[in-house]
Coordinates of C-alpha atoms and ligand atoms in Angstrom, one line a residue:
M235 CA 95.6 100.7 127.6
V236 CA 93.3 97.9 126.3
S237 CA 94.6 95.5 123.7
V238 CA 93.1 95.4 120.3
E239 CA 91.8 91.9 121.0
A240 CA 90.2 93.0 124.2
A241 CA 88.5 95.9 122.4
G242 CA 87.3 93.2 120.0
F243 CA 88.2 95.0 116.7
R244 CA 88.0 93.0 113.6
Q245 CA 91.5 92.8 112.2
G246 CA 90.7 94.3 108.9
A247 CA 88.3 91.5 108.3
G248 CA 86.4 91.2 105.1
A249 CA 87.8 94.2 103.4
V250 CA 89.6 93.6 100.2
L251 CA 88.7 96.5 98.0
H252 CA 88.8 96.2 94.2
L253 CA 88.0 99.2 91.9
D254 CA 87.6 98.0 88.4
R255 CA 87.8 100.7 85.7
I256 CA 85.7 103.4 87.4
T257 CA 84.6 106.3 85.2
Q258 CA 82.4 109.0 86.5
V259 CA 81.0 111.6 84.2
F260 CA 79.0 114.5 85.6
D261 CA 76.8 116.9 83.7
K262 CA 78.2 120.4 84.0
R263 CA 75.6 122.8 82.6
G264 CA 75.0 120.6 79.6
D265 CA 78.7 119.7 79.1
P266 CA 80.2 116.4 80.2
L267 CA 82.7 116.6 83.0
V268 CA 84.9 113.6 83.5
A269 CA 85.5 113.5 87.2
L270 CA 87.1 110.1 87.1
S271 CA 88.6 108.3 84.1
D272 CA 89.2 104.6 84.1
V273 CA 90.4 104.3 87.7
S274 CA 91.4 100.8 88.8
L275 CA 92.9 100.0 92.2
N276 CA 93.3 97.1 94.6
V277 CA 93.5 97.7 98.3
R278 CA 94.8 94.9 100.6
R279 CA 93.2 93.8 103.8
G280 CA 94.5 96.0 106.6
E281 CA 96.2 98.4 104.3
F282 CA 96.2 102.2 104.8
I283 CA 96.1 103.9 101.4
S284 CA 95.9 107.6 100.7
L285 CA 94.5 109.5 97.7
V286 CA 96.5 112.7 97.1
G287 CA 95.8 115.2 94.4
P288 CA 94.8 118.8 93.7
S289 CA 91.3 120.1 94.4
G290 CA 88.8 118.8 91.9
C291 CA 90.7 115.7 90.8
G292 CA 87.9 113.4 92.0
K293 CA 89.0 112.2 95.4
S294 CA 85.7 112.8 97.1
T295 CA 83.8 111.3 94.1
M296 CA 85.9 108.2 94.4
L297 CA 85.1 107.8 98.1
K298 CA 81.4 108.4 97.5
I299 CA 81.4 105.6 94.9
I300 CA 83.2 103.2 97.2
A301 CA 80.8 104.1 100.0
G302 CA 77.9 103.2 97.7
L303 CA 76.5 106.7 97.8
L304 CA 77.1 107.3 94.1
A305 CA 76.7 104.9 91.2
P306 CA 79.6 105.2 88.8
T307 CA 78.9 106.0 85.1
S308 CA 80.8 102.8 84.3
G309 CA 83.0 100.3 86.2
S310 CA 82.5 98.4 89.4
V311 CA 83.6 98.4 93.0
Y312 CA 83.9 95.1 95.0
L313 CA 84.4 94.8 98.7
G314 CA 85.3 91.3 99.9
G315 CA 84.3 90.0 96.5
S316 CA 80.8 91.4 96.4
L317 CA 79.7 94.3 94.2
I318 CA 78.9 97.5 96.0
T319 CA 75.5 98.9 94.9
E320 CA 74.4 100.8 98.0
P321 CA 75.7 101.9 101.4
R322 CA 76.7 99.2 103.8
A323 CA 77.0 99.2 107.6
E324 CA 80.5 97.7 107.3
I325 CA 81.8 100.8 105.5
G326 CA 82.4 103.8 107.8
F327 CA 82.8 107.4 106.5
M328 CA 84.3 110.5 108.1
F329 CA 84.3 114.0 106.8
Q330 CA 86.4 117.1 107.0
T331 CA 83.9 118.9 109.3
S332 CA 82.6 116.9 112.1
T333 CA 78.9 116.0 111.9
L334 CA 78.4 115.8 115.7
F335 CA 75.1 116.4 117.2
P336 CA 75.4 119.5 119.5
W337 CA 72.7 118.4 122.0
R338 CA 74.4 115.0 122.6
S339 CA 77.4 114.5 124.9
V340 CA 80.6 113.0 123.7
T341 CA 79.5 109.5 124.8
R342 CA 76.1 109.9 123.3
N343 CA 77.5 111.0 120.0
I344 CA 79.7 108.0 120.0
T345 CA 76.9 105.6 120.8
L346 CA 74.6 107.0 118.1
P347 CA 75.5 104.4 115.4
L348 CA 75.0 101.6 117.9
E349 CA 71.6 103.1 118.8
I350 CA 70.7 103.4 115.1
A351 CA 71.8 99.8 114.4
G352 CA 69.7 98.7 117.3
A353 CA 72.7 97.1 119.0
S354 CA 72.1 95.4 122.3
R355 CA 72.5 97.9 125.2
D356 CA 75.7 96.4 126.8
W357 CA 78.0 98.6 124.8
N358 CA 79.5 100.5 127.7
E359 CA 82.7 98.5 127.7
R360 CA 83.2 98.9 123.9
V361 CA 82.6 102.6 124.1
A362 CA 85.0 102.9 127.0
D363 CA 87.6 101.0 124.9
V364 CA 87.2 103.4 122.0
I365 CA 87.3 106.5 124.2
D366 CA 90.5 105.1 125.6
L367 CA 91.9 104.4 122.1
V368 CA 91.4 108.0 120.9
Q369 CA 92.3 109.4 124.3
L370 CA 89.1 111.2 125.1
N371 CA 89.1 110.1 128.7
G372 CA 87.7 112.8 131.0
F373 CA 85.6 114.3 128.2
E374 CA 82.8 111.7 128.1
H375 CA 80.2 114.2 129.4
H376 CA 81.3 117.2 127.5
Y377 CA 79.3 118.6 124.6
P378 CA 80.7 119.3 121.2
R379 CA 80.7 123.1 121.7
E380 CA 83.0 122.7 124.7
L381 CA 85.6 120.9 122.5
S382 CA 88.3 122.2 120.2
G383 CA 88.2 121.2 116.5
G384 CA 90.8 118.6 117.1
M385 CA 88.9 117.0 120.0
Q386 CA 85.7 117.1 117.9
Q387 CA 87.4 115.1 115.2
R388 CA 88.5 112.6 117.8
V389 CA 84.9 112.1 118.7
A390 CA 84.0 111.7 115.0
L391 CA 86.8 109.1 114.8
S392 CA 85.5 107.3 117.9
R393 CA 82.0 107.2 116.4
L394 CA 83.5 105.6 113.3
L395 CA 85.5 103.0 115.3
V396 CA 82.7 102.0 117.6
S397 CA 80.8 100.3 114.9
D398 CA 83.9 98.4 113.9
P399 CA 83.7 98.9 110.2
S400 CA 85.7 96.6 108.0
L401 CA 86.6 99.6 105.7
M402 CA 87.1 103.2 106.8
L403 CA 86.8 106.1 104.4
L404 CA 88.2 109.4 105.6
D405 CA 87.7 112.5 103.5
E406 CA 90.2 115.2 104.6
P407 CA 89.3 114.6 108.2
F408 CA 92.0 116.9 109.5
G409 CA 91.8 119.5 106.6
A410 CA 90.1 122.2 108.8
L411 CA 92.6 121.9 111.6
D412 CA 95.7 124.0 112.3
E413 CA 99.1 122.5 111.5
F414 CA 100.0 121.5 115.1
T415 CA 96.7 119.8 115.8
R416 CA 96.9 118.0 112.4
E417 CA 100.4 116.6 113.1
H418 CA 99.4 115.5 116.5
L419 CA 96.3 113.8 115.2
N420 CA 98.3 112.2 112.4
T421 CA 100.5 110.6 115.1
E422 CA 97.4 109.5 117.0
L423 CA 95.7 108.1 113.9
A424 CA 98.9 106.1 112.9
R425 CA 98.9 104.6 116.4
I426 CA 95.2 103.7 116.1
V427 CA 95.4 102.1 112.7
E428 CA 98.5 100.2 113.7
R429 CA 96.5 98.8 116.7
T430 CA 93.3 98.1 114.9
N431 CA 94.7 97.2 111.5
K432 CA 91.7 98.7 109.8
T433 CA 91.6 98.8 106.0
T434 CA 91.5 102.6 105.4
M435 CA 91.3 104.9 102.5
F436 CA 92.3 108.4 103.4
V437 CA 91.8 111.5 101.2
T438 CA 94.0 114.6 101.6
H439 CA 95.8 117.2 99.6
N440 CA 98.5 117.3 102.2
I441 CA 101.4 115.2 100.9
P442 CA 103.4 114.9 104.1
E443 CA 100.3 113.8 105.9
A444 CA 99.6 111.1 103.3
V445 CA 103.2 109.8 103.4
F446 CA 103.3 109.7 107.2
L447 CA 100.2 107.7 107.5
S448 CA 100.2 105.4 104.5
D449 CA 101.4 102.0 103.3
R450 CA 100.7 103.3 99.8
V451 CA 99.8 106.7 98.2
A452 CA 97.7 106.9 95.1
V453 CA 98.8 110.2 93.4
M454 CA 95.9 111.7 91.4
G455 CA 95.7 114.2 88.6
S456 CA 92.8 116.2 87.2
A457 CA 91.1 117.0 84.0
P458 CA 90.2 114.1 83.7
G459 CA 90.5 112.9 87.3
R460 CA 92.8 109.8 87.3
I461 CA 95.5 107.9 89.2
L462 CA 98.9 109.0 87.9
E463 CA 100.9 106.7 90.0
V464 CA 100.7 104.5 93.1
M465 CA 103.7 104.8 95.4
D466 CA 104.8 102.4 98.1
V467 CA 105.8 104.0 101.3
D468 CA 108.7 102.0 102.7
L469 CA 108.8 103.7 106.0
P470 CA 109.1 101.5 109.1
R471 CA 106.2 101.1 111.5
P472 CA 105.3 102.2 114.1
R473 CA 105.1 105.6 112.6
V474 CA 106.2 108.1 115.2
P475 CA 107.0 111.8 115.0
A476 CA 110.7 110.9 114.3
S477 CA 109.5 109.0 111.2
R478 CA 109.4 112.5 109.6
L479 CA 113.2 112.8 110.0
R480 CA 114.0 109.7 108.0
P481 CA 115.5 110.2 104.5
E482 CA 112.9 107.8 102.9
Y483 CA 110.2 110.1 104.2
A484 CA 111.7 113.2 102.6
E485 CA 112.4 111.3 99.4
I486 CA 108.8 110.0 98.9
V487 CA 107.4 113.4 99.7
Y488 CA 109.7 114.9 97.1
R489 CA 108.8 112.3 94.5
I490 CA 105.1 112.8 94.9
R491 CA 105.6 116.6 94.6
E492 CA 107.5 115.8 91.4
I493 CA 104.7 113.7 90.0
L494 CA 102.2 116.5 90.7
G495 CA 104.4 119.0 88.9
L496 CA 105.3 121.0 92.0
H497 CA 109.0 121.3 91.2
Ligands
ADP142 P1 88.1 116.5 95.1 O1 87.4 115.9 96.2 O2 89.3 115.9 94.5 O3 88.3 118.0 95.3 P2 85.5 116.1 93.8 O4 85.4 114.6 93.7 O5 84.7 116.7 94.8 O6 87.0 116.5 93.8 O7 85.0 116.7 92.4 C1 85.6 116.3 91.1 C2 85.0 117.1 90.0 O8 83.7 116.7 89.8 C3 85.0 118.6 90.3 O9 85.2 119.3 89.1 C4 83.6 118.8 90.8 O10 83.1 120.1 90.5 C5 82.8 117.8 90.0 N1 81.6 117.3 90.7 C6 81.6 116.6 91.9 N2 80.3 116.2 92.2 C7 79.5 116.7 91.2 C8 78.1 116.6 91.0 N3 77.3 116.0 91.8 N4 77.6 117.2 89.8 C9 78.4 117.8 89.0 N5 79.8 117.9 89.1 C10 80.3 117.3 90.2
MG143 MG1 87.0 116.5 98.1

């Protein structure tokens, strides 16, 4: 195992995220649709925060705004004190379905962002470190079609980590996986974020997943999309499978379900 320092990851450097009264109104066949209403949120450096809420409450919209892919109707997003107006290399994005290139091997999928960025060619060590971190060892020369859905998402995660973003945005990255694979990857992701200390915003509608991974969970409601409550997850780290047996875990899951009106 390489140490975080050896792998040269920025320790959450530069990422203090500040959302200031974000409102997003879409046009829905002539009628206004308020996808986000007056959303404010501060994310601390190195923090892992989840957005949880029903389908359509504006989670993906929020990530797109933070990523600079969508300009909000009103309000501002600041990263490290500077206003986000367009996509930035320091912000990494990962989606539910992997966007791997089928004709590229695992390694060459992972090196793609480095190639695009025109990084100097001596990235072998860095790629090896990332492959080690997500435990893809032995699969370097495989092609995406030869991998399970869970392994493909590991490749997508490696591709995200290799460019060492200061902020990671993950939009339901494990949403298409079966329950067993999802739980396993949750454990792996917890280990990875604890080692790299990346500032991360994670979108899911799976409440246990959000609680297991996060330092805080922003619980969202719909019509209009908004933050109902931000919950602290006082669950010790490292998060390990047995964390799910702790009474605090069950209690926070229960309280979030309550906020969402599931009881
Ligand atoms: P979530 O990710 O929480 O499921 P989204 O952010 O995708 O929700 O969508 C929030 C709401 O905004 C939904 O009602 C969706 O239909 C609507 N919406 C999202 N993007 C657009 C768009 N580009 N144009 C119009 N409506 C949109
Ligand atoms: Mg979504």
